[in-house]
PDB file of C-alpha atoms in Angstrom:
ATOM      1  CA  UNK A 903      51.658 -87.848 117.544  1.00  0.00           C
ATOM      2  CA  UNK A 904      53.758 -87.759 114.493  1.00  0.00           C
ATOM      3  CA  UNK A 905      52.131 -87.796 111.332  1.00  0.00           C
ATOM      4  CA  UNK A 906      54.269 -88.618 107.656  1.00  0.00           C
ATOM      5  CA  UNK A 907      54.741 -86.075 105.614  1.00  0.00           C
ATOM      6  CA  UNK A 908      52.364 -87.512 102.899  1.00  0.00           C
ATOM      7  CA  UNK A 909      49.886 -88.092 105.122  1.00  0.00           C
ATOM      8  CA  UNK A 910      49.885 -83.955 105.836  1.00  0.00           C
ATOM      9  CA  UNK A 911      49.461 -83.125 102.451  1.00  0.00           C
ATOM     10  CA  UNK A 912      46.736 -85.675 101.343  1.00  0.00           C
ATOM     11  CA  UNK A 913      44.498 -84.311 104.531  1.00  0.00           C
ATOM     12  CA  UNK A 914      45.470 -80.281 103.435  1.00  0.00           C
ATOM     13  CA  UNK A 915      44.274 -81.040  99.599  1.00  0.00           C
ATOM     14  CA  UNK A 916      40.952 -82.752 101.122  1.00  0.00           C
ATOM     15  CA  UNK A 917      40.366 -79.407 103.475  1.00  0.00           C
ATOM     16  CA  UNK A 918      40.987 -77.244 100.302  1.00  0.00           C
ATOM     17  CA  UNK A 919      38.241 -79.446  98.209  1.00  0.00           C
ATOM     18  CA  UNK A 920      35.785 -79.336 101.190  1.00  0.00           C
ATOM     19  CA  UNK A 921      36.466 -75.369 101.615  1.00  0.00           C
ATOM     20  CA  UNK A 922      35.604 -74.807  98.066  1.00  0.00           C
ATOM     21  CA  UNK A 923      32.749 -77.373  97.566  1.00  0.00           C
ATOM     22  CA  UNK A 924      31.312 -75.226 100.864  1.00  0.00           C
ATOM     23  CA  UNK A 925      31.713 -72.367  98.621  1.00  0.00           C
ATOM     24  CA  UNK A 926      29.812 -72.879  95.473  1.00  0.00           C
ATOM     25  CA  UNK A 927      26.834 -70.813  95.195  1.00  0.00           C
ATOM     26  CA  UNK A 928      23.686 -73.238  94.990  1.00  0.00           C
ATOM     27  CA  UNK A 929      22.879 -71.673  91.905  1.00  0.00           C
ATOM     28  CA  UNK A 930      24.810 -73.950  89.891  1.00  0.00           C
ATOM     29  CA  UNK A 931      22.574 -76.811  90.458  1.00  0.00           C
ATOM     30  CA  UNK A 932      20.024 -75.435  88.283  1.00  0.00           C
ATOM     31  CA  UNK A 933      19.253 -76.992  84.978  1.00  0.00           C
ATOM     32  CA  UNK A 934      18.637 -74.078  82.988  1.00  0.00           C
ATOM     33  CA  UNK A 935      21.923 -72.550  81.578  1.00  0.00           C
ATOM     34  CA  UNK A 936      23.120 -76.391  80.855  1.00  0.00           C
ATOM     35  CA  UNK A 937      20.117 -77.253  79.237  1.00  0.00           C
ATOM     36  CA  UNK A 938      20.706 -73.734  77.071  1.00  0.00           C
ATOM     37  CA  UNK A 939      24.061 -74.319  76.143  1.00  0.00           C
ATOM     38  CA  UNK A 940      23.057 -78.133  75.053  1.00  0.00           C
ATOM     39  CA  UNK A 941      20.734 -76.477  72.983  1.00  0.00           C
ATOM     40  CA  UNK A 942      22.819 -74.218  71.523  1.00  0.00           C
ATOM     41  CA  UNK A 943      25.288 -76.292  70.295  1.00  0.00           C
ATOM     42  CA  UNK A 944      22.382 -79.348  69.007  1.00  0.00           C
ATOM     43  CA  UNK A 945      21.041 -76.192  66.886  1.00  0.00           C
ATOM     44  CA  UNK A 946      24.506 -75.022  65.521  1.00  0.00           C
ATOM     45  CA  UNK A 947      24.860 -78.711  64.280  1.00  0.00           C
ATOM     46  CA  UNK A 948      25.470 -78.796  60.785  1.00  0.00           C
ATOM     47  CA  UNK A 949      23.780 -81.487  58.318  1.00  0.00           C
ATOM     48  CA  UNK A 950      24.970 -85.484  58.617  1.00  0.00           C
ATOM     49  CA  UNK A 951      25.419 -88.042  56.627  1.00  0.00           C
ATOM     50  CA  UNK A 952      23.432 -91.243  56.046  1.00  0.00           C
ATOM     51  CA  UNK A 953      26.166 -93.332  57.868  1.00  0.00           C
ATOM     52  CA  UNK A 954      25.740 -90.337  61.259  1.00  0.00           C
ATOM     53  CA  UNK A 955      28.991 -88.636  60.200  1.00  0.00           C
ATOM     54  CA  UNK A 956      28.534 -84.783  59.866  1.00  0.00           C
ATOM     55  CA  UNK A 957      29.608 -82.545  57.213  1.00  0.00           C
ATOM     56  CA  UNK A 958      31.650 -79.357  57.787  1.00  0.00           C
ATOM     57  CA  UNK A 959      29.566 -76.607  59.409  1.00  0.00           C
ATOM     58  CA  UNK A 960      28.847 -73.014  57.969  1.00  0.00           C
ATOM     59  CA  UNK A 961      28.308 -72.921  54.177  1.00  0.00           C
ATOM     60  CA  UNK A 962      30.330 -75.445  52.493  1.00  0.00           C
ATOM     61  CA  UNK A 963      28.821 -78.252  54.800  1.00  0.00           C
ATOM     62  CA  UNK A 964      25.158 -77.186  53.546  1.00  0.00           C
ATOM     63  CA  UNK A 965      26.654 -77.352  49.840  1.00  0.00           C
ATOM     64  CA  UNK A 966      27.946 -80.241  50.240  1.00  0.00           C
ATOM     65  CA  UNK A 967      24.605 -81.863  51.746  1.00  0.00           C
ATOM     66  CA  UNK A 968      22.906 -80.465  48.992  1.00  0.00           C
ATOM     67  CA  UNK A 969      24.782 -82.233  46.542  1.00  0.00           C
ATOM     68  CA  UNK A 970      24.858 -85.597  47.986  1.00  0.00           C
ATOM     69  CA  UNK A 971      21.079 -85.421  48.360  1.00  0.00           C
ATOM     70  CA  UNK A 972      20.852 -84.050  44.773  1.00  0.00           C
ATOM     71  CA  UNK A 973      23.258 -87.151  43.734  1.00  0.00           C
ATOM     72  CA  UNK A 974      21.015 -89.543  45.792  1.00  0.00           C
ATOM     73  CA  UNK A 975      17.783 -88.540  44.039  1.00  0.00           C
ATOM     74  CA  UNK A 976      19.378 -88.705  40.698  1.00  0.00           C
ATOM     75  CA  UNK A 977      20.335 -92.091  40.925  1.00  0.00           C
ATOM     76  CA  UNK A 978      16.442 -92.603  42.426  1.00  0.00           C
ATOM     77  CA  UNK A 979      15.353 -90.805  38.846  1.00  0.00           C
ATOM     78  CA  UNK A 980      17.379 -92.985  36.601  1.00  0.00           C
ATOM     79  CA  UNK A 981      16.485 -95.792  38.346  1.00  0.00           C
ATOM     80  CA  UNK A 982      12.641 -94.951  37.931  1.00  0.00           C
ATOM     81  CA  UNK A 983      12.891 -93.852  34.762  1.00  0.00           C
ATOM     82  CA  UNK A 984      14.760 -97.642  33.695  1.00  0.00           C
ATOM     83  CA  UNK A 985      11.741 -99.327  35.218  1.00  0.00           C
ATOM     84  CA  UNK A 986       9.331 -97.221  33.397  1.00  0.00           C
ATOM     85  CA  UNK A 987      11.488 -97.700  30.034  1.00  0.00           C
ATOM     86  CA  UNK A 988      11.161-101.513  30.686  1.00  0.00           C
ATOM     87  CA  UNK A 989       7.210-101.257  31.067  1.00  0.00           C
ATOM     88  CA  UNK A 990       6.610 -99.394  28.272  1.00  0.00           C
ATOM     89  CA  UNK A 991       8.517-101.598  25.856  1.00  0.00           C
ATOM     90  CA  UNK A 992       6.846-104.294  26.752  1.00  0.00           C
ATOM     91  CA  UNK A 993       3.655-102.816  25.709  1.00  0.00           C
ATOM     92  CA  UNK A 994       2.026-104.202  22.928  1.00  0.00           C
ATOM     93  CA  UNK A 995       1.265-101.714  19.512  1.00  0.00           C
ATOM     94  CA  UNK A 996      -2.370-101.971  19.826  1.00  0.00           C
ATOM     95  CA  UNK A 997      -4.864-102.165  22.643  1.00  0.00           C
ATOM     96  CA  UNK A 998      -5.968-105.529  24.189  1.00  0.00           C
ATOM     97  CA  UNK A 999      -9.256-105.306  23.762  1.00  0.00           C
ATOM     98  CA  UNK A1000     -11.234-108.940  24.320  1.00  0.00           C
ATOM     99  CA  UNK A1001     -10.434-112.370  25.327  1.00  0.00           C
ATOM    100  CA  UNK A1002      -9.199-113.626  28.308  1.00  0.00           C
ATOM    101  CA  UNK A1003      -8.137-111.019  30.949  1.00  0.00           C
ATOM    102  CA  UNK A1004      -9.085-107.389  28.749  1.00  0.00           C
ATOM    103  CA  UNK A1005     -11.357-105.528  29.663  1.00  0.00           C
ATOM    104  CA  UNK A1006     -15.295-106.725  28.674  1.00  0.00           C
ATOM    105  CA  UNK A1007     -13.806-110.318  29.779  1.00  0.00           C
ATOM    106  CA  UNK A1008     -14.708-112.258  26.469  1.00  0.00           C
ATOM    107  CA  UNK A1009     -14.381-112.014  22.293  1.00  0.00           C
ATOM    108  CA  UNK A1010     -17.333-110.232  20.267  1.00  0.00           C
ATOM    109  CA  UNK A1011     -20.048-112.495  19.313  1.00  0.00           C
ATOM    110  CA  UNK A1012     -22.643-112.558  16.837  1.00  0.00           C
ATOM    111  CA  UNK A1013     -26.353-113.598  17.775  1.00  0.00           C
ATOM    112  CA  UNK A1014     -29.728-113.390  16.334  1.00  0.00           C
ATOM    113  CA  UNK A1015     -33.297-113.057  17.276  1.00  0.00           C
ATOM    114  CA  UNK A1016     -35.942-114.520  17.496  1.00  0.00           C
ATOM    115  CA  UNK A1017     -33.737-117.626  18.705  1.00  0.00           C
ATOM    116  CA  UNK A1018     -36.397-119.034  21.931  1.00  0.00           C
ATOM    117  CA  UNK A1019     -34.128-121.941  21.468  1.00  0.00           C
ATOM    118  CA  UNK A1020     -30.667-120.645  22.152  1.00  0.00           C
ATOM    119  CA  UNK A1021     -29.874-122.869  25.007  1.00  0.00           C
ATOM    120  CA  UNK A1022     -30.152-126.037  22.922  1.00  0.00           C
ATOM    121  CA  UNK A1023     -27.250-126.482  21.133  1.00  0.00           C
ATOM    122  CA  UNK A1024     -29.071-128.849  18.369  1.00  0.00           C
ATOM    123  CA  UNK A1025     -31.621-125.950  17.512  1.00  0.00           C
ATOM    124  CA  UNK A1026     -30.470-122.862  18.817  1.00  0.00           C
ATOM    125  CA  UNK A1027     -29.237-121.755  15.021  1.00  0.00           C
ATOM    126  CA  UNK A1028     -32.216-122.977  13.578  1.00  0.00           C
ATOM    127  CA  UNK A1029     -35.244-121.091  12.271  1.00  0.00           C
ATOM    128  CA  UNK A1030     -38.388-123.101  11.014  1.00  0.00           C
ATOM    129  CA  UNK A1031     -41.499-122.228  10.259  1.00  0.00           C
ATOM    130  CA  UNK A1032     -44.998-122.090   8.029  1.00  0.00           C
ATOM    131  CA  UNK A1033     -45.990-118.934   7.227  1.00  0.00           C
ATOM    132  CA  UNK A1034     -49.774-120.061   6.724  1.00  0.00           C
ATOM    133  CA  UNK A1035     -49.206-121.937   9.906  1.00  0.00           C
ATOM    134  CA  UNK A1036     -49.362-119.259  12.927  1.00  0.00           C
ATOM    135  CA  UNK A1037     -48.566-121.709  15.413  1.00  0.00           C
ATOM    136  CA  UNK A1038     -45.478-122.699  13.871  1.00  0.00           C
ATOM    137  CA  UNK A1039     -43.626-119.327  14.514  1.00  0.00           C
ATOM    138  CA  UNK A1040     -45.899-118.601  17.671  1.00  0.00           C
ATOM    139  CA  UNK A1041     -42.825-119.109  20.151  1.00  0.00           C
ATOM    140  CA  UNK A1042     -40.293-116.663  17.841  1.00  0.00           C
ATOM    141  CA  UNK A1043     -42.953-113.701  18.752  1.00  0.00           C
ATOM    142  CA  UNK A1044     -43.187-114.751  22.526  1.00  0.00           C
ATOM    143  CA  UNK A1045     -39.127-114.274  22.072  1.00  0.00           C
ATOM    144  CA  UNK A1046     -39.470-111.101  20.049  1.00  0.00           C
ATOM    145  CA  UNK A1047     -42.156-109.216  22.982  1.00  0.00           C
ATOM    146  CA  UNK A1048     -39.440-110.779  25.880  1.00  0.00           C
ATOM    147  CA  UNK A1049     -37.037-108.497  24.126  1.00  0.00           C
ATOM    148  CA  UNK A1050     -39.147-106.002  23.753  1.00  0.00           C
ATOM    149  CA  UNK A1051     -40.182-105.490  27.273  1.00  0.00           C
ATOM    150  CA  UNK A1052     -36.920-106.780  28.638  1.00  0.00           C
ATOM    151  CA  UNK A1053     -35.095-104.643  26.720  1.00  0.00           C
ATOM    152  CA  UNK A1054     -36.516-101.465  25.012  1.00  0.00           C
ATOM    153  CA  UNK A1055     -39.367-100.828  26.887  1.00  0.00           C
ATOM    154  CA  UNK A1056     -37.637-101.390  30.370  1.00  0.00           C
ATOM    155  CA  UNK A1057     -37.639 -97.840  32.391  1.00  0.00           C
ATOM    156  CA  UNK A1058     -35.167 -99.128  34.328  1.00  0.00           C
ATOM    157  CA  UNK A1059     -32.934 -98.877  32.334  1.00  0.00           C
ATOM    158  CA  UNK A1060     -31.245 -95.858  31.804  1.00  0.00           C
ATOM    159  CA  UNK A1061     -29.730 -96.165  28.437  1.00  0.00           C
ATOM    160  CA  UNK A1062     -29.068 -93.095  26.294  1.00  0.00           C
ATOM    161  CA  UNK A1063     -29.417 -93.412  22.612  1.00  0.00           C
ATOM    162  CA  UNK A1064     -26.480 -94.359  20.317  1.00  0.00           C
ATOM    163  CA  UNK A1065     -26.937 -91.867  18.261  1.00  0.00           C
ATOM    164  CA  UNK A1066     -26.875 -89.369  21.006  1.00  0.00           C
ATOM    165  CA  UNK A1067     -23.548 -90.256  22.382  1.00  0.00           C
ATOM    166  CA  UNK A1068     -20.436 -88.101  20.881  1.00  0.00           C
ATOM    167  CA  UNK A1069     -18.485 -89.880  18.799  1.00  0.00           C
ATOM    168  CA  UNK A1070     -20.190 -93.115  18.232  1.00  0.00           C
ATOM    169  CA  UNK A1071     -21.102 -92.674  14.493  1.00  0.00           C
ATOM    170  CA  UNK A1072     -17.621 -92.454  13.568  1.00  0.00           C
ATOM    171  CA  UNK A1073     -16.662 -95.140  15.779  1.00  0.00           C
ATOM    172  CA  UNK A1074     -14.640 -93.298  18.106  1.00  0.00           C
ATOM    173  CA  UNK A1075     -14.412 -94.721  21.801  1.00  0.00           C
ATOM    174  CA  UNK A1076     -16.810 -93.206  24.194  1.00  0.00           C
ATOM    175  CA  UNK A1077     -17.284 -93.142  28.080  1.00  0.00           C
ATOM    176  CA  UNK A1078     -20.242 -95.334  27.523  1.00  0.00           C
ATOM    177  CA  UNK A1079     -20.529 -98.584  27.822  1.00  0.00           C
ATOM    178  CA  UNK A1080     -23.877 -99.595  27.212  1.00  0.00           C
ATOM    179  CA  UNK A1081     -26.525 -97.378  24.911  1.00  0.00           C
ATOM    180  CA  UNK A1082     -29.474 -98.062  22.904  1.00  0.00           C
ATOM    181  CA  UNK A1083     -30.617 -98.779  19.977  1.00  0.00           C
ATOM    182  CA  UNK A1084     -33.906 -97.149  17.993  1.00  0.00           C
ATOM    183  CA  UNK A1085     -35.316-100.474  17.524  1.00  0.00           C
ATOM    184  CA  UNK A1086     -38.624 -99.326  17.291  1.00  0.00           C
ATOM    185  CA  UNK A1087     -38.021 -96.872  14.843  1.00  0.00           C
ATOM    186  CA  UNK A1088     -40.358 -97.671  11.525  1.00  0.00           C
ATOM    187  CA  UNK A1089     -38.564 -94.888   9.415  1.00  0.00           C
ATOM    188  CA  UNK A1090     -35.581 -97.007   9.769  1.00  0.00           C
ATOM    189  CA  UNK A1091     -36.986-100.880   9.837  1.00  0.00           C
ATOM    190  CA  UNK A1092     -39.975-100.335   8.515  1.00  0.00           C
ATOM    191  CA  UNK A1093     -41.886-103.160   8.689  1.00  0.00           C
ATOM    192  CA  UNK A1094     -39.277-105.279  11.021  1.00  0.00           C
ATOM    193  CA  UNK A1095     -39.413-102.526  14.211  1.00  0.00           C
ATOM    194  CA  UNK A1096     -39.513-103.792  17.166  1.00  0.00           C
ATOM    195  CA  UNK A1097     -43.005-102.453  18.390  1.00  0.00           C
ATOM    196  CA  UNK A1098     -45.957-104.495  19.567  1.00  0.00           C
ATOM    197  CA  UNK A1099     -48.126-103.868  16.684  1.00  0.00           C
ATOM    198  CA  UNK A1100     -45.763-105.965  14.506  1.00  0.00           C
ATOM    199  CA  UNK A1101     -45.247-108.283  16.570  1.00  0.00           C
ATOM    200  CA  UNK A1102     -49.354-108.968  16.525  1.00  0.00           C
ATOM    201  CA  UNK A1103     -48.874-108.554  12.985  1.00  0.00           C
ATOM    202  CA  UNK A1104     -46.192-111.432  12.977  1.00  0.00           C
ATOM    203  CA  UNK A1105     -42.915-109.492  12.229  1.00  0.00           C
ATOM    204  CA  UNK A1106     -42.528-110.647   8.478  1.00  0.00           C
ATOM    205  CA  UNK A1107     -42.992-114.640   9.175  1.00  0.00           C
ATOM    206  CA  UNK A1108     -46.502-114.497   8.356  1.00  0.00           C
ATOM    207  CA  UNK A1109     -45.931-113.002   4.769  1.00  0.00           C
ATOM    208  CA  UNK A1110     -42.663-115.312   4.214  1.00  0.00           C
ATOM    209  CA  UNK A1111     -40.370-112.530   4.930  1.00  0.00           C
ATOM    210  CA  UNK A1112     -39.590-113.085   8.206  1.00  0.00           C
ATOM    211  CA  UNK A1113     -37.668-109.905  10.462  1.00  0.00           C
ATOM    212  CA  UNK A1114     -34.108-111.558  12.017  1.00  0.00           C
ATOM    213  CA  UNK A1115     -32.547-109.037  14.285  1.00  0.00           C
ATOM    214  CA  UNK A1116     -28.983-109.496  14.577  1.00  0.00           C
ATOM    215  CA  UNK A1117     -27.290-108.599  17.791  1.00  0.00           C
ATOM    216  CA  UNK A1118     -23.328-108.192  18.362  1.00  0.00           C
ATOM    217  CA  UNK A1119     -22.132-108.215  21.828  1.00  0.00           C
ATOM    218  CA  UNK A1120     -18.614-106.851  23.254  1.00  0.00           C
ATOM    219  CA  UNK A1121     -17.986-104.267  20.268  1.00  0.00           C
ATOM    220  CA  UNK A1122     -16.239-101.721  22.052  1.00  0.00           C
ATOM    221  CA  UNK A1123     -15.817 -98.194  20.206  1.00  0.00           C
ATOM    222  CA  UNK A1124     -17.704 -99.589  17.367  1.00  0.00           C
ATOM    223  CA  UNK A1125     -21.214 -98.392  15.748  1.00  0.00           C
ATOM    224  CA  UNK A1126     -23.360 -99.843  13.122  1.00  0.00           C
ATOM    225  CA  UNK A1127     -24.665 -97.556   9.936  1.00  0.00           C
ATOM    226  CA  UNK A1128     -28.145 -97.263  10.297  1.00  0.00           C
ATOM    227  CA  UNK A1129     -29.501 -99.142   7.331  1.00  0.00           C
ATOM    228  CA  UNK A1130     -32.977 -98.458   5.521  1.00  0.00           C
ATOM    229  CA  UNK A1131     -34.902-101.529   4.016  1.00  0.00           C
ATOM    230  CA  UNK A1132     -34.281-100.245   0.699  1.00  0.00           C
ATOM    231  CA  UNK A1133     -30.846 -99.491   1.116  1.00  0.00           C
ATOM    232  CA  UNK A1134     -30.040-103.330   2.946  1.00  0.00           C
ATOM    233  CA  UNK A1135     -31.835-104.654  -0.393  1.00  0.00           C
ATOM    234  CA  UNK A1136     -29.176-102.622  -2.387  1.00  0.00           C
ATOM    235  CA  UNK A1137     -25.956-103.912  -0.691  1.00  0.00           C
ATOM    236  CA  UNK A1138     -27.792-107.632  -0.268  1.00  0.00           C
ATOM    237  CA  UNK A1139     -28.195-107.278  -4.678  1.00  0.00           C
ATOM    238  CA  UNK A1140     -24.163-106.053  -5.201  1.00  0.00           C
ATOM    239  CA  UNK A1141     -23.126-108.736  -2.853  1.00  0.00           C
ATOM    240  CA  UNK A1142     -24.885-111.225  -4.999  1.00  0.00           C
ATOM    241  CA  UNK A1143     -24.011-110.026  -8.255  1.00  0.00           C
ATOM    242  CA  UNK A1144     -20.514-109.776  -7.377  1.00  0.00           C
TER     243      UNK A1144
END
């Protein structure tokens, strides 16, 4: 049988691929050594970019990722430091304090007791009574002993004295937001203390010189003088002779 020349050759290259497929040690099947050399060159990598390009390896490449990270968080700096510029202009010079959205939710107010009528908007500013008529003020000392109890003799609640608290006699702001006052004291109300004995006794309406306790509400980092009777009778005679 003749067979092309061609023919001859394409069968002699497929013998010599066969003979040295046959030959190859089954060692180089195994996974280890590529799995190594993948490795290896993952590991000698140098640094990339953000947009998966890579930098030149050895030292200059790690300079030069250095820098365009350093160049990155600048612009992240200035940018934070704008928006903090912006904020802080915007600030106003003082504090907010009260009204709508600060922080003790309201404005200051100014109330008084006895005032058993303070829900009723016709009488709730109004004081009248007849000193040689018990009866007449009877309700102002049922108000006065609700305060008392409620208030300043409650055990329940924990409130240290104002005087006690650092700061609050020259008005500086304090961690505290609530603290109590020596109502009770006589050496500093005298005959208008809040204690149960005057309160039997009438607290001043039965003489004519009836006791008014005035009470502000939302002062923050504010605290009265303590006043003595004698003293309140001093400023009360300069504001009327001025």
């Amino acid at each position: 049988m003749l067979v092309p020349f061609h023919d001859k050759a394409e069968r002699a290259h497929a013998s010599r691929n066969r003979t040295s497929m046959s030959c190859l040690p089954s060692t180089t099947l195994a996974a280890g050594p590529p799995l190594h050399r993948a490795f290896d060159e993952v590991s000698i990598e140098g640094p990339k970019k953000s947009d998966g390009s890579e930098f030149k390896k050895g030292p200059k490449g790690w300079a030069m990722s250095f820098i365009y990270l350093g160049i990155l968080w600048m612009f992240g700096f200035l940018f934070t430091a704008l928006i903090m510029h912006i904020l802080l202009i915007q600030l106003e010079e003082r504090p907010h304090y009260f009204g709508r959205g600060s922080h003790i939710g309201g404005i200051p107010g100014l109330i008084f007791e006895p005032n058993p009528n303070r829900f009723d908007v016709g009488t709730k500013g109004v004081i009248q009574f007849q000193s040689a008529i018990p009866q007449s003020y009877y309700n102002y000392m049922v108000r006065y002993g609700l305060v008392l109890d409620g208030e300043y003799n409650n055990t329940q609640l924990s409130k240290p004295k104002c005087a006690n608290i650092a700061g609050a006699s020259d008005g500086a702001p304090t961690n505290r937001s609530v603290c109590s006052v020596e109502a009770g004291s006589s050496e500093l109300y005298g005959a208008c203390a809040l204690t149960r004995r005057n309160i039997d006794r009438g607290m001043g309406f039965s003489s004519g010189e009836p006791c008014i306790m005035l009470r502000l509400t939302r002062m923050l980092g504010w605290f009265p003088d303590d006043y003595t009777v004698s003293k309140v009778f001093d400023d009360l005679k300069i504001i009327l002779l001025s």
